[in-house]
Each structure stands twice: as structure tokens, then as C-alpha cells.
Short mmCIF file of C-alpha atoms in Angstrom, two decimals:
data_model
loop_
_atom_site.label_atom_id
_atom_site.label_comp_id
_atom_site.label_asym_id
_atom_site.label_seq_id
_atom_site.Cartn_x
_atom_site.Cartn_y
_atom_site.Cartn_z
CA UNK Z 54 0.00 0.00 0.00
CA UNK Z 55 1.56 3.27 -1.22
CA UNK Z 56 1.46 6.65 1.07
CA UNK Z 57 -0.72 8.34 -1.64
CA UNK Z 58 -3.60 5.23 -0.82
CA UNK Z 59 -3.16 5.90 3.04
CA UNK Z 60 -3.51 10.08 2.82
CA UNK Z 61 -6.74 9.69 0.57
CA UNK Z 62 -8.60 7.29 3.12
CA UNK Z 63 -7.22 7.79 6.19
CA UNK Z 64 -7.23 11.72 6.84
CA UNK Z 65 -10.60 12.47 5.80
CA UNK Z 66 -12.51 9.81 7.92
CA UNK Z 67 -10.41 11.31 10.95
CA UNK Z 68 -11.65 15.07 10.24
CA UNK Z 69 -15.28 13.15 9.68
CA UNK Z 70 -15.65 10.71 12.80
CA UNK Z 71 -12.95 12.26 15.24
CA UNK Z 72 -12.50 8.67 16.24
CA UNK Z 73 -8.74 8.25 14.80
CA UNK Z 74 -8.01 5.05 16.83
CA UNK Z 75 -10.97 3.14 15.68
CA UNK Z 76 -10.41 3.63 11.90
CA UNK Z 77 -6.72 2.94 12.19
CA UNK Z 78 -8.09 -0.53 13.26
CA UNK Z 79 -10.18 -0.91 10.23
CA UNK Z 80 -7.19 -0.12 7.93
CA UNK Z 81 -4.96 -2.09 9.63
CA UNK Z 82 -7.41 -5.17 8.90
CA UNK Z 83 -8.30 -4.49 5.49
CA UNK Z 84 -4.60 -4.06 4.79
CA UNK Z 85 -3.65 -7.45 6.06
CA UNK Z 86 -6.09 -8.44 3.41
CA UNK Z 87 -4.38 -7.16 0.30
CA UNK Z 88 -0.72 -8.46 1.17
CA UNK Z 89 -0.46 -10.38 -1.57
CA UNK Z 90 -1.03 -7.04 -3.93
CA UNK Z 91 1.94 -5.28 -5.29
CA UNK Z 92 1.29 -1.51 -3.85
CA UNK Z 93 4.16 -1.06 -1.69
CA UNK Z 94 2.88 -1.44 2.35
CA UNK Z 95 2.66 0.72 4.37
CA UNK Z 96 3.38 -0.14 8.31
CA UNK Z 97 1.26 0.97 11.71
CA UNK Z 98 3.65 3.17 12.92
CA UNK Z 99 3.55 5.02 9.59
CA UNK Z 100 0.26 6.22 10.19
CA UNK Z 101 0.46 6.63 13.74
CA UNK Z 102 3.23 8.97 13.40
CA UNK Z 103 1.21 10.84 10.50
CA UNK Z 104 -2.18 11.52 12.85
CA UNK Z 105 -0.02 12.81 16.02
CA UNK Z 106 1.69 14.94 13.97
CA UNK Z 107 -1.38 16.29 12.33
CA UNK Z 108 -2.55 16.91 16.08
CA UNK Z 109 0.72 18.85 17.03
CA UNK Z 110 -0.17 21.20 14.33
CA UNK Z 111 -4.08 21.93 15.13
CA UNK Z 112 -2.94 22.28 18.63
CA UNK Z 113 -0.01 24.84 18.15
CA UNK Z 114 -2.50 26.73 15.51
CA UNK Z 115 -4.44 27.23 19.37
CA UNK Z 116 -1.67 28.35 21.06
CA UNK Z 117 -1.24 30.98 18.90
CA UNK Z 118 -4.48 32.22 18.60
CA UNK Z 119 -4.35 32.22 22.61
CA UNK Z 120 -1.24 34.29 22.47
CA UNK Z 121 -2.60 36.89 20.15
CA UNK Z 122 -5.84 37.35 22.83
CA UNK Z 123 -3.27 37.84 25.89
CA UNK Z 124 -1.41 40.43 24.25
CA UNK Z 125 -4.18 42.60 22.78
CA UNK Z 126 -5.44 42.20 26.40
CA UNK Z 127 -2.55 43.62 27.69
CA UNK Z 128 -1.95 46.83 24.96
CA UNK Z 129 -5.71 47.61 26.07
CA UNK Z 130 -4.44 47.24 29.52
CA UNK Z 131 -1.55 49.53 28.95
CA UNK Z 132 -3.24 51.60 27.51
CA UNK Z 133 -5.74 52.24 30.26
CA UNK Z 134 -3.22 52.84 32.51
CA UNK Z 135 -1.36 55.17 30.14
CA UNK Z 136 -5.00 57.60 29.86
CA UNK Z 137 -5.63 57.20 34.09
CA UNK Z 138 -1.48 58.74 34.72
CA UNK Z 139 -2.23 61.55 31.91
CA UNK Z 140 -5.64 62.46 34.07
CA UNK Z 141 -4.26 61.90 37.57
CA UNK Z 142 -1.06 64.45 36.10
CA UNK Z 143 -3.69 67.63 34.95
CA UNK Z 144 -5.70 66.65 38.16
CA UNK Z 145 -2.64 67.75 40.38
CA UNK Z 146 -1.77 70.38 38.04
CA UNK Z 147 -5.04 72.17 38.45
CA UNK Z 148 -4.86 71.70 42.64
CA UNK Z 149 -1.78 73.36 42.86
CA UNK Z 150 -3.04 76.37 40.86
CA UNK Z 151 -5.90 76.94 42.58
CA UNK Z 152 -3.38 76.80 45.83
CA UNK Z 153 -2.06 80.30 44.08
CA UNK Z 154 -5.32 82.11 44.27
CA UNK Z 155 -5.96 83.91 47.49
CA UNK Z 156 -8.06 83.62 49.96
CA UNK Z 157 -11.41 85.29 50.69
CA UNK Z 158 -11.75 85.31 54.65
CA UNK Z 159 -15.89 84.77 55.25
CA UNK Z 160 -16.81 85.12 58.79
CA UNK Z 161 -19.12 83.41 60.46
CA UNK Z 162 -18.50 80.31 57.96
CA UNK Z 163 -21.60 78.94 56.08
CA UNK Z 164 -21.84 75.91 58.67
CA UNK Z 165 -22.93 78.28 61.29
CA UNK Z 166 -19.56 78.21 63.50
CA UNK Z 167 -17.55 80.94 64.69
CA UNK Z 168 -14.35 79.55 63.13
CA UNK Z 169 -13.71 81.85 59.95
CA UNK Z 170 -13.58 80.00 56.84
CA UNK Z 171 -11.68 80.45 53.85
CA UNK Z 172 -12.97 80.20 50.36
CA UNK Z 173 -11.09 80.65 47.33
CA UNK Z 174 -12.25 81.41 43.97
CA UNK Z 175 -10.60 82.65 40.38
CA UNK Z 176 -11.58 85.50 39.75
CA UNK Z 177 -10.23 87.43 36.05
CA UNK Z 178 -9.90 91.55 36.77
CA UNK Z 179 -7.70 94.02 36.11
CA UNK Z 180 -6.92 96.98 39.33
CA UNK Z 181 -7.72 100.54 37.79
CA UNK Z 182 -5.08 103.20 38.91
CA UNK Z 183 -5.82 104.76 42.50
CA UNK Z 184 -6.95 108.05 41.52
CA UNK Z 185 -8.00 109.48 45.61
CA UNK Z 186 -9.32 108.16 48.91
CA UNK Z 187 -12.21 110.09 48.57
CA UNK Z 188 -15.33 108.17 49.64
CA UNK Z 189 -16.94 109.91 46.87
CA UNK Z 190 -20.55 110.57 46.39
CA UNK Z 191 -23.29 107.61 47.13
CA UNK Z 192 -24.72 105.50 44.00
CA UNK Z 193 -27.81 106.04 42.17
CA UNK Z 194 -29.87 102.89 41.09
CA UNK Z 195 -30.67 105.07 37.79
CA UNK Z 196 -27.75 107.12 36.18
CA UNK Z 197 -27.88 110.34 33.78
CA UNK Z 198 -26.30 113.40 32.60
CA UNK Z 199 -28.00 115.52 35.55
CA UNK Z 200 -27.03 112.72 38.27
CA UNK Z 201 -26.28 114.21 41.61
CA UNK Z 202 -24.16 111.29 42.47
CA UNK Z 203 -20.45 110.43 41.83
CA UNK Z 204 -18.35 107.38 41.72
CA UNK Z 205 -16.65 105.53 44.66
CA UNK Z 206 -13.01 105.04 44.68
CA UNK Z 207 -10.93 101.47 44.84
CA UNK Z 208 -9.76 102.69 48.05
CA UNK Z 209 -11.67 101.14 51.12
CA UNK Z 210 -13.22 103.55 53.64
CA UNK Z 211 -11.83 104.28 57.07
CA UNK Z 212 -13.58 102.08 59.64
CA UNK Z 213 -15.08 105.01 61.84
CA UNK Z 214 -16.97 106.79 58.99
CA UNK Z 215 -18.57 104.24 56.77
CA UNK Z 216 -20.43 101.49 57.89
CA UNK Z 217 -19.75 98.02 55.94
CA UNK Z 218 -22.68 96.17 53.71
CA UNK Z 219 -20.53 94.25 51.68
CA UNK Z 220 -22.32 90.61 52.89
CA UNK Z 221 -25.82 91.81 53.03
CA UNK Z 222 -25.54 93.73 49.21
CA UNK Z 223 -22.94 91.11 46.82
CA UNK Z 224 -21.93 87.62 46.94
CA UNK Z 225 -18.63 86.14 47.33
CA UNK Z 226 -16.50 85.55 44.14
CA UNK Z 227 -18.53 89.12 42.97
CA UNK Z 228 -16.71 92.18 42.00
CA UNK Z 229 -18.23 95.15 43.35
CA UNK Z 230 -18.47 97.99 40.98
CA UNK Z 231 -18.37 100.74 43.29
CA UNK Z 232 -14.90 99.94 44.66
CA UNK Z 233 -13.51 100.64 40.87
CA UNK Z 234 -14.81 103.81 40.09
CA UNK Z 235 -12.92 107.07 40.32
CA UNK Z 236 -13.80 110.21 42.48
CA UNK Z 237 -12.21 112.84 41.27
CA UNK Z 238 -15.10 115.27 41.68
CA UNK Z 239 -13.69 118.81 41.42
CA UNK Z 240 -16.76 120.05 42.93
CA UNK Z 241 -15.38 118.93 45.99
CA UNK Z 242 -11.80 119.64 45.54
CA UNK Z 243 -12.44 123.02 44.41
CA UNK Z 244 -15.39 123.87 47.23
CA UNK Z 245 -16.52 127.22 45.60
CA UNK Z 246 -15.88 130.46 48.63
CA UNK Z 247 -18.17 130.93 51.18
CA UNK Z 248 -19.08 127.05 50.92
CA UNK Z 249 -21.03 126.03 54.31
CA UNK Z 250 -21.21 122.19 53.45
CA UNK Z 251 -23.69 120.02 51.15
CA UNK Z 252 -26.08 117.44 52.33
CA UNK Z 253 -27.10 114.41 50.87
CA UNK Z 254 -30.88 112.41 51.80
CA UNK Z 255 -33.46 110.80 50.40
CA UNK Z 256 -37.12 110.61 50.39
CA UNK Z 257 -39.84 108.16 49.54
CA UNK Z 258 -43.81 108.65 50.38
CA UNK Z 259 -46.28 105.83 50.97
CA UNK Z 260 -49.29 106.67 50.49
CA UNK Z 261 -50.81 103.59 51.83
CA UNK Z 262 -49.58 104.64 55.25
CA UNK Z 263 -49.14 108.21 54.66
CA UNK Z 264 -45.64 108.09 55.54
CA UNK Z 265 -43.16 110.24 54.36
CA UNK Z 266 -39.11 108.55 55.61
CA UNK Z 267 -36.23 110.84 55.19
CA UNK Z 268 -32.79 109.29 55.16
CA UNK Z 269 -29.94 111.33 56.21
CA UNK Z 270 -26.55 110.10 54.44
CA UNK Z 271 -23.75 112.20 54.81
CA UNK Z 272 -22.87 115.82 54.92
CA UNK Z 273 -19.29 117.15 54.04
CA UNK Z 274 -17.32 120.32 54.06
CA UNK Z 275 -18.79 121.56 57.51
CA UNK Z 276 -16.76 124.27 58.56
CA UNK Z 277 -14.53 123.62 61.78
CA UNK Z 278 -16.06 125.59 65.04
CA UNK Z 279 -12.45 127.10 65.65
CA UNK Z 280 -10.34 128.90 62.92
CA UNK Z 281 -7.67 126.90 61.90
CA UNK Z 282 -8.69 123.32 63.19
CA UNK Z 283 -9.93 120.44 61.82
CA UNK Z 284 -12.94 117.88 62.50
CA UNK Z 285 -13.88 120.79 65.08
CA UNK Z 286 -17.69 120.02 64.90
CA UNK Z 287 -20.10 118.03 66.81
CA UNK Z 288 -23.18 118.17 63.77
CA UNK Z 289 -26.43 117.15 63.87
CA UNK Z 290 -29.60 117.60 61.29
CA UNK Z 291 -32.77 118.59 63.16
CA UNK Z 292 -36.03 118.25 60.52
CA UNK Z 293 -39.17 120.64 60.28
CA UNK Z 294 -42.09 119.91 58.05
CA UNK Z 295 -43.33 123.52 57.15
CA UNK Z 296 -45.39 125.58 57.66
CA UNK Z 297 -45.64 124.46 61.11
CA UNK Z 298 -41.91 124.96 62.75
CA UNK Z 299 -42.97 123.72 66.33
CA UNK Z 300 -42.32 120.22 66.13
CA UNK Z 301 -39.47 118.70 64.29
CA UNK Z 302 -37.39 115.83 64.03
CA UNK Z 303 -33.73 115.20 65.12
CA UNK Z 304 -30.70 113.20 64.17
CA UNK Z 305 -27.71 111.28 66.44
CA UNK Z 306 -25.09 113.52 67.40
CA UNK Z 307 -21.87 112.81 65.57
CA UNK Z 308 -18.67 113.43 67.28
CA UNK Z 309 -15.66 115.85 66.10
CA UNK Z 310 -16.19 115.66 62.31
CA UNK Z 311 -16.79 117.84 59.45
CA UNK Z 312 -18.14 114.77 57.14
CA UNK Z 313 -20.41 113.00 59.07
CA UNK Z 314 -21.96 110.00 58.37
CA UNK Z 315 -25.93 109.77 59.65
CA UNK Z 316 -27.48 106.59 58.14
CA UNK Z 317 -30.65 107.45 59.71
CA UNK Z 318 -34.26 107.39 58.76
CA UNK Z 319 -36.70 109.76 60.12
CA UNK Z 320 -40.51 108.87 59.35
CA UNK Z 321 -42.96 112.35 59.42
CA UNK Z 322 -46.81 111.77 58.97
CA UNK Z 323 -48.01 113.69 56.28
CA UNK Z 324 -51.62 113.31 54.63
CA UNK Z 325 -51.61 113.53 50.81
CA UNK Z 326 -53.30 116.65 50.84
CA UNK Z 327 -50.51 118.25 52.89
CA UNK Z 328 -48.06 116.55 50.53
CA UNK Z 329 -49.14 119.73 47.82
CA UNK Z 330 -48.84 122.63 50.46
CA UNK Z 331 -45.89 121.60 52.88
CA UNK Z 332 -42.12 121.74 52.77
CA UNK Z 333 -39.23 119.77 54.28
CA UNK Z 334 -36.56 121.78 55.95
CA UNK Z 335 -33.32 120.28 56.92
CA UNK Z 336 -31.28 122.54 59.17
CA UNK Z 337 -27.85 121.47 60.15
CA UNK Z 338 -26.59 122.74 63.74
CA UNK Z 339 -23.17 122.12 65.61
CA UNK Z 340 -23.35 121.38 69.21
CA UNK Z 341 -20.43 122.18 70.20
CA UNK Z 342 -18.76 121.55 73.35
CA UNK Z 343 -21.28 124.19 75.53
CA UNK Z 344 -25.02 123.79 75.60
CA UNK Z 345 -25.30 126.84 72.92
CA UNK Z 346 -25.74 125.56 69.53
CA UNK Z 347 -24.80 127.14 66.53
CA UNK Z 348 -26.63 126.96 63.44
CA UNK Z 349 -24.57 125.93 60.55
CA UNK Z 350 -27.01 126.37 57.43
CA UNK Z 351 -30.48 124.62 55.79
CA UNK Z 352 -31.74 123.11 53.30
CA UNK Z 353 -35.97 123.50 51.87
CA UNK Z 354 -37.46 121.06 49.68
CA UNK Z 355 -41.09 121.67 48.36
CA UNK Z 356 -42.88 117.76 48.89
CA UNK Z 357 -45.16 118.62 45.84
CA UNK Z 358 -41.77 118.30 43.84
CA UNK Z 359 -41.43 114.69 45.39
CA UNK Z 360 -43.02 111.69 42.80
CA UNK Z 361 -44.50 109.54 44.93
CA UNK Z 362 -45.22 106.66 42.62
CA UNK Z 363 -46.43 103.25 43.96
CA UNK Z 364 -44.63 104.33 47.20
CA UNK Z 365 -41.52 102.04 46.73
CA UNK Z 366 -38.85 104.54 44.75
CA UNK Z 367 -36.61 106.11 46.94
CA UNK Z 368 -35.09 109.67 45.55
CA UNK Z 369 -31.85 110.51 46.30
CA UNK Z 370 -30.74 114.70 46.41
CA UNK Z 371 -27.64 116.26 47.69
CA UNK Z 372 -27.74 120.36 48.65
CA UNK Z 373 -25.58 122.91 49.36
CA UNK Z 374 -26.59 124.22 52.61
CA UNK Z 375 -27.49 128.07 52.82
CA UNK Z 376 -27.66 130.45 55.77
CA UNK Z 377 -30.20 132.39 57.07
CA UNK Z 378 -30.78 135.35 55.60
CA UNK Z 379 -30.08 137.65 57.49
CA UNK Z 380 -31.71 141.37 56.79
CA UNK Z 381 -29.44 143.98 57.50
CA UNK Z 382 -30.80 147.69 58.49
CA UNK Z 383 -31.41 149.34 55.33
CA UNK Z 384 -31.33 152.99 55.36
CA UNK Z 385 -34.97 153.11 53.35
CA UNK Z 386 -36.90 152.45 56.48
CA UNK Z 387 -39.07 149.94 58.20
CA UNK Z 388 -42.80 148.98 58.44
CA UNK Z 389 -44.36 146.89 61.17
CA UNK Z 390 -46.93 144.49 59.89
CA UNK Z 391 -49.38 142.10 61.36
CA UNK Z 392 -50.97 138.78 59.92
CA UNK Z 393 -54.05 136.86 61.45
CA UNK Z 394 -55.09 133.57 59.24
CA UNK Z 395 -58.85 132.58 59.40
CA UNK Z 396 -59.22 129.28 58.52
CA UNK Z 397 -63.26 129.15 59.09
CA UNK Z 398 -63.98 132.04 56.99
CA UNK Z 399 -60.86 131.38 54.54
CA UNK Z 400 -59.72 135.02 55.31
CA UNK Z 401 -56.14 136.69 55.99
CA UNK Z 402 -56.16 139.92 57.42
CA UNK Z 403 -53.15 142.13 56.99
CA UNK Z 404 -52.77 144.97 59.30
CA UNK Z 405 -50.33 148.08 58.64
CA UNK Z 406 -49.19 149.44 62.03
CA UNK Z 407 -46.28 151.52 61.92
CA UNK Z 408 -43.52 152.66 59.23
CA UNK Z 409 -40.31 154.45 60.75
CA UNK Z 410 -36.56 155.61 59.85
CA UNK Z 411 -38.42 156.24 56.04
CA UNK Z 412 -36.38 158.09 53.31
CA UNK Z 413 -38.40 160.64 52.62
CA UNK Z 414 -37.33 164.00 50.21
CA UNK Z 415 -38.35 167.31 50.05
CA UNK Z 416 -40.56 169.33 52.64
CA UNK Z 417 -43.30 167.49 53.24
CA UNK Z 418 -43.15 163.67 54.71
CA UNK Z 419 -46.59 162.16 54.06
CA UNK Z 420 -46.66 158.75 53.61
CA UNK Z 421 -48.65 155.80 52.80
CA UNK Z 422 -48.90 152.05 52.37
CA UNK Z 423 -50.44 149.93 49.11
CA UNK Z 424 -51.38 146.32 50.01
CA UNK Z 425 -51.07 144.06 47.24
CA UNK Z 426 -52.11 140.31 47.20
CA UNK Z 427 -50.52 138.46 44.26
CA UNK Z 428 -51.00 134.84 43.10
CA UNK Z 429 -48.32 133.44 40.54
CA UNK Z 430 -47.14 136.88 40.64
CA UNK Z 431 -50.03 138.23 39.14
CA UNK Z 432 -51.49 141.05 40.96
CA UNK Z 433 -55.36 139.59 42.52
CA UNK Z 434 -56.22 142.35 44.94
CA UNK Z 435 -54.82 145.85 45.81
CA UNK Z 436 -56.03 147.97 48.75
CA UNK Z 437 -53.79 150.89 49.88
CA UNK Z 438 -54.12 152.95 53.48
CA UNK Z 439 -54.54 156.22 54.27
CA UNK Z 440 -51.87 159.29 54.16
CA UNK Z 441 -50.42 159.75 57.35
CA UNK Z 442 -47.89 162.26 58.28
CA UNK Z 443 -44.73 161.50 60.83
CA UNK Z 444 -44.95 162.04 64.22
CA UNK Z 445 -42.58 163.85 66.36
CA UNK Z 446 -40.62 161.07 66.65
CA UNK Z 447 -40.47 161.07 62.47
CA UNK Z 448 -42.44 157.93 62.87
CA UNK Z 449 -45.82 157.03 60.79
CA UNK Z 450 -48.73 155.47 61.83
CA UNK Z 451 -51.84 154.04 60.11
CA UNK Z 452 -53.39 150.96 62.25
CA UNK Z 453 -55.32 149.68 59.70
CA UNK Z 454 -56.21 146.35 58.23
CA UNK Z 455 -57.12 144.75 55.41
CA UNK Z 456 -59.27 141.17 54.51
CA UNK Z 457 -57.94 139.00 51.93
CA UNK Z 458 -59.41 135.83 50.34
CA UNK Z 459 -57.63 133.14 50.58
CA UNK Z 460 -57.83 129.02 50.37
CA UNK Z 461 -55.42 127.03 52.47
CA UNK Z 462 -54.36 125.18 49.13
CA UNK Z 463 -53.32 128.50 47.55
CA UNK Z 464 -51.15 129.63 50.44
CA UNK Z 465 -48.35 128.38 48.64
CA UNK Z 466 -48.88 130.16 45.49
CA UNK Z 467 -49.91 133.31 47.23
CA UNK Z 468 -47.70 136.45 48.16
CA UNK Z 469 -48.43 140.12 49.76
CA UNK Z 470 -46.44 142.49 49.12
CA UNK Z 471 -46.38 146.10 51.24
CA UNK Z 472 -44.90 149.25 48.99
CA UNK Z 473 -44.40 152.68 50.97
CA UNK Z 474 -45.18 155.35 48.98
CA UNK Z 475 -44.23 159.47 49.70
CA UNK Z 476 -47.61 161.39 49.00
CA UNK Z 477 -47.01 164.18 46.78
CA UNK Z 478 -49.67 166.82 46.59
CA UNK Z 479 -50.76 168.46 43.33
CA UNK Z 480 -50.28 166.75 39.90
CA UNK Z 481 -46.69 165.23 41.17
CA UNK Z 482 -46.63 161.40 40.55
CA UNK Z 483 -45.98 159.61 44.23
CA UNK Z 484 -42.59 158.24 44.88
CA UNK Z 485 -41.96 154.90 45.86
CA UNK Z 486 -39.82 154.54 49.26
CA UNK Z 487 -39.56 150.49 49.13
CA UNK Z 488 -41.32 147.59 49.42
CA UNK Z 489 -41.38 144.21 51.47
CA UNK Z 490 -43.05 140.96 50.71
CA UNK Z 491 -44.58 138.18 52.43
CA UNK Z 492 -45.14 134.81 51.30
CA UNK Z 493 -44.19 131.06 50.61
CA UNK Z 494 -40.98 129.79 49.88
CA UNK Z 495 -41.65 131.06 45.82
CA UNK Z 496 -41.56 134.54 46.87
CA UNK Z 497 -40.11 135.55 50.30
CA UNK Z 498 -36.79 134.21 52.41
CA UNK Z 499 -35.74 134.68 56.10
CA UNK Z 500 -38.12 136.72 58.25
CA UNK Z 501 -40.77 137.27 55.59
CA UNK Z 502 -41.03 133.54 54.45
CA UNK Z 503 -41.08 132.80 58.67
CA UNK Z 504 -43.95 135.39 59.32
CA UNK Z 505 -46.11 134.14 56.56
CA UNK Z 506 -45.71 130.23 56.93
CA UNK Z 507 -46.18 131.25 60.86
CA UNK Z 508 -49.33 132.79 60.60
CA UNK Z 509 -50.80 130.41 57.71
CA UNK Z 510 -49.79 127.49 60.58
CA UNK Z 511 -51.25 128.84 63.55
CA UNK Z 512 -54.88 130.68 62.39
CA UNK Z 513 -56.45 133.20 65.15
CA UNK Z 514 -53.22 133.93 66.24
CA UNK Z 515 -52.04 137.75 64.99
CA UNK Z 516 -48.34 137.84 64.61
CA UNK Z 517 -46.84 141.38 64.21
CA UNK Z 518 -42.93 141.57 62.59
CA UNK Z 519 -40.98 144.50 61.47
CA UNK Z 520 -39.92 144.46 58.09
CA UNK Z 521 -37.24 145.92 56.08
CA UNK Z 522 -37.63 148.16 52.96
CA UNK Z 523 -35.72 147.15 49.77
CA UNK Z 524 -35.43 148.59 46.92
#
């Protein structure tokens, strides 16, 4: 039996029945029957050796494929590892940058403790150049071209003047835009001469409540009690709601400063319909270190002006305070005149007493008074008094009075004014000596603007004032 004959039968019936053993046995016996044949033979340890070494293939064609699996297990392994190191690496990179930033110290810590706690957070800015350590002027929530406020400088405030919201108004992490704004205001660098000090407060009415809650801010540029000292001022703001000048309102008492800091809110009851006819008078007074106080200067505001809205806008105004006027003699003369207010019958009566020290010319010095009511300026009523020549004392009297219509809601609108005239008898025209006028805040300042809101505030009561002439 050739090899050829033993390849053909024997190697496919061992891929088919994956019984080698048994069809070796088979062979073997039908080859026993053919010896006789002349194909060469072919021994049992021929074939033998030809099926195990079939087998050492099909098993080393396993191996292999086993090896490939183990080491694209390990390259996926490696390469696992290789993308955890290259995390773990930026990980720590970004901790220890975040170790650079500094520190924002929050006290009391968000668990509730007392410890401080630090909390860090990048923040991307840039520091504008310090320009002043101004406080500046306070914010407005809406800004324009006629805003009465000014920026706030990078600077932080000194401790014993401003009072820190920096918790209660921004989170952490959050710039706040005030601290990078400039101040340089030459307003208040260059304070103009004669300057007494500005005052800043707001105002906002409810009329739900008919409430009206001033806030006093801050005054600066006080002037110093003593020449050539500073902070030589004890100030205070003490709050009248005019016409009536009796009761008022009063702020703390701030200590040896001439920028004071109030942050006080003052609450006045004030019907709507007074809101048209009444005015808000701020006067600001040093104590000083004796019980006489000195009046530095005041502010008026006119609460018809205010916009009262739903009652939740808050206006913000800053004033330059002003002095009281004071009249000085004037060489034109005087008149005394009296005011009585009834508010039953809607009537003023003006009253003409007395005129002295007039500047009369020529020979004879007859005199007399015309009474002029005036609304809007325009001329309503006009009564004048009889000629009355001087006394021995070069004094004139007349002691007469005169009834005037008028409305409590025009008392604001309304003015009287007195002119002294010098009679002249014959065809001459008279001559006008001077005048004096009473009235509301529109037309009349100092004693005259006192007299009339007075008398409008306190009906039944005659008031009598001397007045100067002016021109």
C-alpha cells in the first residue's frame, strides 16, 4: 500500500468521525487483506506517526491564537493605565493652581460656627489706577447726565466713617463695581468760597400709610467751630415739616467731624393733601462743646416736587446748605406788619401798624402804604391805606387792616407784598420809598417767608414783625 492510498482514506474519515483510533483498526485489517497485492505497504507506525503529527499542528495553531488574545489584552491594559497617569497628572496640576489664588476670609463660615472660613475662587480683573481716597458721592440705582451722584473710589473707607454692607448687598466671588470707580469730583476739591457744606438724603412717600421717611446720608465740608482746626464740629440735622416749625425731628449727634456719616431714617406723617402745600426743611446745627448751639445752614425742599409713585422709589438729592438770611438795616426804612389767618372764613387779614426811619425828600413827609395780594405773581387784589404824616418822633402810623381771600391750598402760590409810597400833593406822581413781601418759599426768604408760613400754621393767632424796605 503506497502513502498516496493511506492520505486519501485515512485523513478524511479522521476530520469526519474524530474517532482516529478506531479507523486505524479498520485499515490495519483491510490491509492485512491485500498483502499479496503489489502496492508497496505501508506499516502501523507510519500512520500513527502521521495523525499525532497532524494533532501537534491543530494544537499549536491554538496556542497561537491564545497568544494573540493575551497580548491585545494587555496593549488595552496599557493603555488604560497610560490615559488614568495623563488624568491623575492635569488633576494635580489644576490643585496646585488653585493653591495660588488667594483667599477670601468669610466670617461666620456657612456651617454656622464661629471659626472663619476660607474660600477661594478665580476671579479674572484688572486693578484701575488709585486716583484718591475720597469716599466719593453715594450711587444712584438710575444714572444720567444731571445725576447728583459720583463714583466711589478702589480705596476702602476708614472704619469710623462708613459702615460696611458688603455681605448683606454682593456675593462672594462678585466684583463690586463701586470699589472701581474714580472720584475725582472737582466740585469737591475746588469747594466754591463761602461754601457752608452740602447734604445728601433721600425721600420716599407711601401713600398707603401716609408716611413720608427721610434718610440722612452724609454731609461734608462743615466748617470747623475754631479757625484753623480740623474735625472741630459736633453736627447734627434737626427736621421741620413747614409751615408748622414747632415740632421737628432730630438726628444722632456725631462726634468731632466735618463729614459725618448719619445713616438714619426719620418717618414724618403727612396726609396727601398736605403733601401739595408743605415743605421739608433740613437745618444742620453744631453742638459744640457748651449747651449753645450754633446753626450751621439749611436746606428747603417743596414735597409737591417729590413723585411719589407706587410708594416704593426712593429719591436721592444732595444740597448745598445756605444760611439764614439775614436782613441787614437798610437805610430806606421799616414797616411793622401784622398777619391773622382765618381758617373758618378762609380770610387773611393784613394789618399796617407803623412805618419808621423812612427816606423821605423834600418838605413834606406824608406817607402811605399799598397792600397788594398776588398769586403766581399776578397782581389779585390791591387795597392801599390812608396818608399819614410823621410824628414827632419822624415815625408814621396808620393801624389799619385789610381782609384777603384766601384758600389754604393757595397759600403756597400766594404772596403780599407792602410798597411805601411818599404822598405828593398836586399833579406830582408819588414816589416809591420800598417795598417788602410776604409769602411762601416762591416769593419771600428769612423773616418774611417765617412770618407768613407762621401765621398760615397757627390761624387766630395775629403775629406782628418788622420788616425791612428794599429797593
Amino acid at each position: 500500500m503506497d502513502y498516496q492510498f493511506l492520505k486519501r482514506k485515512l485523513v478524511p474519515v479522521w476530520y469526519q468521525q474524530r474517532n482516529p483510533w478506531e479507523d486505524l483498526v479498520k485499515i490495519k485489517v483491510s490491509t492485512s487483506s491485500v498483502e499479496n497485492t503489489d502496492l508497496p505497504t505501508t506499516t502501523w507506525e507510519t500512520a500513527s506517526d502521521t495523525i499525532v503529527s497532524r494533532q501537534n499542528s491543530d494544537f499549536n495553531e491554538g496556542k497561537d491564537t491564545i497568544y494573540s488574545l493575551v497580548a491585545v489584552s494587555i496593549g488595552v491594559i496599557l493603555l488604560l493605565v497610560v490615559i488614568a497617569l495623563i488624568a491623575f497628572k492635569r488633576r494635580k496640576t489644576k490643585i496646585k493652581d488653585e493653591e495660588h489664588v488667594s483667599s477670601i476670609l468669610v466670617y461666620p463660615s456657612q456651617q454656622g460656627s464661629s471659626i472663619p472660613q476660607l474660600l477661594t475662587k478665580d476671579i479674572d480683573f484688572s486693578l484701575p489706577p488709585l486716583r484718591s481716597t475720597s469716599l466719593g458721592d453715594l450711587n444712584e440705582p438710575e444714572r444720567d447726565d444731571d445725576s447728583d451722584y459720583d463714583t466711589d473710589t478702589l480705596l476702602l473707607p476708614s472704619s469710623h466713617n462708613q459702615r460696611s454692607h458688603s455681605f448683606s448687598c454682593y456675593g462672594l466671588g462678585v466684583i463690586e463695581p463701586a470699589l472701581y470707580k474714580s472720584t475725582l469730583n472737582l466740585d469737591e476739591l475746588q469747594w466754591p468760597e463761602g461754601h457752608i457744606g452740602r447734604i445728601w438724603f433721600s425721600l420716599r412717600y407711601e401713600p398707603s400709610t401716609e408716611k413720608l421717611l427721610v434718610s440722612l446720608l452724609k454731609a461734608k465740608n462743615l466748617p470747623s467751630r475754631s479757625i484753623g482746626t480740623v474735625n472741630s464740629c459736633d453736627p447734627f440735622v434737626r427736621l421741620h415739616l413747614m409751615p408748622d416749625e414747632r415740632r421737628f425731628l432730630q438726628s444722632k449727634q456725631k462726634k468731632k467731624t466735618c463729614n459725618p456719616y448719619f445713616d438714619e431714617t426719620l418717618v414724618f406723617q403727612v396726609s396727601a393733601k398736605d403733601m401739595t402745600d408743605h415743605t421739608l426743611k433740613l437745618t444742620v446745627i453744631d453742638a459744640g462743646r457748651t449747651k449753645r448751639k450754633s446753626e450751621i445752614g439749611h436746606v428747603t425742599f417743596q414735597l409737591k416736587d417729590l413723585e411719589v409713585g407706587d410708594g416704593t422709589e426712593q429719591q436721592l438729592f444732595k444740597f448745598d446748605l445756605e444760611k439764614e438770611i439775614q436782613e441787614q438795616k437798610s437805610d430806606l426804612g421799616e414797616v411793622l406788619v401784622a398777619l391773622v389767618y382765618n381758617e373758618h372764613l378762609n380770610r387773611l387779614t393784613a394789618t399796617v401798624i407803623e412805618a419808621r426811619r423812612l427816606k423821605l425828600q423834600g418838605e413834606k413827609h406824608e406817607a402811605y402804604v399799598r397792600v397788594t395780594l398776588s398769586q403766581h405773581y399776578r397782581a389779585v387784589k390791591e387795597k392801599r391805606t390812608c396818608v399819614s404824616k410823621p410824628s414827632i418822633d419822624g415815625n408814621h402810623s396808620f393801624a389799619e387792616g385789610f381782609n384777603f381771600k384766601l384758600i389754604p391750598s393757595q397759600a403756597d402760590i400766594t404772596s403780599l407784598a407792602f410798597h411805601v409810597f411818599q404822598h405828593t400833593s398836586g399833579y406830582g406822581r408819588d414816589k416809591l420809598v420800598g417795598k417788602c413781601v410776604l409769602g411762601s418759599y416762591m416769593f419771600a426768604r428769612g423773616k418774611a417767608l417765617t412770618h407768613w408760613n407762621t401765621a398760615i400754621a397757627n390761624p387766630m393767632e395775629p403775629l406782628q414783625q418788622w420788616h425791612t424796605l428794599n429797593e
